Tab-separated table of C-alpha atoms in Angstrom:
chain	number	residue	atom	x	y	z
A	1	MET	CA	142.924	26.856	98.061
A	2	SER	CA	142.999	30.039	100.042
A	3	GLY	CA	140.531	30.990	102.663
A	4	ARG	CA	138.890	33.672	100.434
A	5	PRO	CA	135.290	33.033	99.228
A	6	GLN	CA	134.719	32.762	95.491
A	7	ARG	CA	133.328	35.824	93.592
A	8	VAL	CA	129.818	35.489	92.546
A	9	LEU	CA	128.210	37.710	89.750
A	10	VAL	CA	124.821	38.936	90.737
A	11	THR	CA	122.510	40.233	87.998
A	12	SER	CA	119.018	41.466	87.945
A	13	PRO	CA	116.373	39.201	86.296
A	14	ARG	CA	114.922	42.473	84.849
A	15	THR	CA	117.881	43.553	82.727
A	16	ARG	CA	115.385	44.462	79.946
A	17	ALA	CA	113.137	46.476	82.144
A	18	ALA	CA	111.544	49.549	80.462
A	19	ARG	CA	113.313	52.770	81.416
A	20	ARG	CA	111.471	55.955	81.848
A	21	PRO	CA	111.574	57.781	78.532
A	22	ARG	CA	113.714	60.836	78.613
A	23	ARG	CA	111.712	64.022	77.934
A	24	PRO	CA	113.241	66.722	75.809
A	25	VAL	CA	113.862	70.101	77.577
A	26	THR	CA	111.693	71.860	75.038
A	27	ARG	CA	108.775	69.775	76.037
A	28	GLU	CA	109.569	70.525	79.793
A	29	ILE	CA	109.409	74.248	78.923
A	30	ASP	CA	106.277	73.925	76.831
A	31	GLU	CA	104.437	72.103	79.482
A	32	GLN	CA	105.745	74.519	82.138
A	33	THR	CA	107.128	71.773	84.432
A	34	GLY	CA	109.483	72.535	87.328
A	35	LEU	CA	112.534	71.814	85.196
A	36	GLY	CA	111.182	73.959	82.369
A	37	GLU	CA	110.585	76.806	84.831
A	38	VAL	CA	114.194	76.550	86.054
A	39	TYR	CA	115.487	76.804	82.481
A	40	MET	CA	113.167	79.790	81.735
A	41	ARG	CA	114.124	81.517	84.979
A	42	SER	CA	117.804	81.222	84.154
A	43	LEU	CA	117.237	82.847	80.742
A	44	ILE	CA	115.140	85.576	82.232
A	45	ARG	CA	117.711	86.187	85.047
A	46	SER	CA	120.626	86.498	82.563
A	47	GLN	CA	118.548	88.901	80.346
A	48	LEU	CA	117.577	90.939	83.391
A	49	ARG	CA	121.147	91.078	84.666
A	50	LEU	CA	122.273	92.341	81.225
A	51	GLY	CA	119.596	94.995	81.076
A	52	LEU	CA	120.304	96.298	84.550
A	53	GLY	CA	124.059	96.430	83.814
A	54	VAL	CA	123.449	98.530	80.628
A	55	CYS	CA	121.027	100.841	82.484
A	56	ALA	CA	123.457	101.280	85.305
A	57	ALA	CA	126.304	102.173	82.840
A	58	LEU	CA	124.152	104.667	80.969
A	59	GLY	CA	122.918	106.058	84.241
A	60	VAL	CA	126.480	106.725	85.365
A	61	VAL	CA	127.281	108.484	82.135
A	62	ALA	CA	124.066	110.501	81.901
A	63	GLY	CA	123.825	111.165	85.534
A	64	GLY	CA	127.455	111.939	85.969
A	65	LEU	CA	127.519	114.875	83.599
A	66	PRO	CA	125.088	117.024	85.645
A	67	LEU	CA	126.935	116.011	88.773
A	68	LEU	CA	130.283	117.007	87.089
A	69	PHE	CA	128.880	120.395	86.077
A	70	GLY	CA	127.388	120.868	89.392
A	71	LEU	CA	130.596	120.132	91.330
A	72	VAL	CA	132.848	122.009	88.956
A	73	PRO	CA	130.931	125.264	87.948
A	74	GLU	CA	133.804	126.538	85.881
A	75	LEU	CA	133.061	123.874	83.256
A	76	ARG	CA	129.688	125.602	82.600
A	77	GLU	CA	131.458	128.581	81.233
A	78	ILE	CA	133.712	126.795	78.782
A	79	ARG	CA	132.791	127.121	75.133
A	80	LEU	CA	134.296	125.263	72.211
A	81	GLY	CA	133.547	126.525	68.745
A	82	GLY	CA	130.914	128.847	70.131
A	83	LEU	CA	128.962	125.997	71.846
A	84	PRO	CA	128.857	125.297	75.519
A	85	LEU	CA	130.874	122.291	76.638
A	86	ALA	CA	127.707	120.726	78.131
A	87	TRP	CA	125.963	120.574	74.724
A	88	LEU	CA	129.052	119.229	73.139
A	89	LEU	CA	129.371	116.490	75.697
A	90	LEU	CA	125.676	115.618	75.341
A	91	ALA	CA	125.886	115.443	71.567
A	92	GLY	CA	129.375	113.898	71.439
A	93	LEU	CA	129.298	111.578	74.471
A	94	VAL	CA	125.821	110.784	75.867
A	95	TYR	CA	123.847	110.096	72.653
A	96	PRO	CA	126.606	108.048	70.925
A	97	ALA	CA	127.011	106.123	74.230
A	98	PHE	CA	123.265	105.367	74.135
A	99	VAL	CA	123.568	104.013	70.535
A	100	LEU	CA	126.686	101.951	71.307
A	101	CYS	CA	125.211	100.534	74.518
A	102	GLY	CA	121.982	99.747	72.774
A	103	ARG	CA	123.851	97.924	70.043
A	104	TRP	CA	125.991	96.017	72.501
A	105	TYR	CA	122.897	95.114	74.537
A	106	VAL	CA	121.128	93.646	71.460
A	107	ARG	CA	124.123	91.519	70.600
A	108	GLN	CA	124.557	90.242	74.169
A	109	ALA	CA	120.856	89.509	74.500
A	110	GLU	CA	120.934	87.551	71.172
A	111	ARG	CA	124.006	85.706	72.484
A	112	ASN	CA	122.207	84.836	75.726
A	113	GLU	CA	119.252	83.457	73.738
A	114	ARG	CA	121.577	81.566	71.357
A	115	ASP	CA	123.376	80.056	74.439
A	116	PHE	CA	120.032	79.150	75.826
A	117	ALA	CA	118.846	77.464	72.665
A	118	ASP	CA	122.180	75.555	72.448
A	119	LEU	CA	121.638	74.382	76.106
A	120	VAL	CA	118.051	73.245	75.351
A	121	ASP	CA	119.047	71.575	72.109
A	122	ARG	CA	122.037	69.825	73.756
A	123	ASP	CA	119.816	68.344	76.501
A	124	THR	CA	117.333	66.822	74.111
């Protein structure tokens, strides 16, 4: 025989010990535990980030037009079809941009909620 000791299998006498039951994430959220708060904060943070992004984009568009007309006064005098360019840009750019951004926001917010629901359902 070689000088190596023989391998010994060590087992616990409590192999059938009761494990702590796994709690579903929805219960964590309902009971407002620390883990549930983390999940909810992540959803709220993603919705807030989305909302701030949409507001910033619309702010650039809506705030950029007066800035553009203030920096380039010649644009104030331009008329197309008898209407001032500023009015046409407001009617043709800003309001449709509001509608499109609103529609995009709703779709993204619903996607965030769907992803959250999938995450919660997957962890149960």
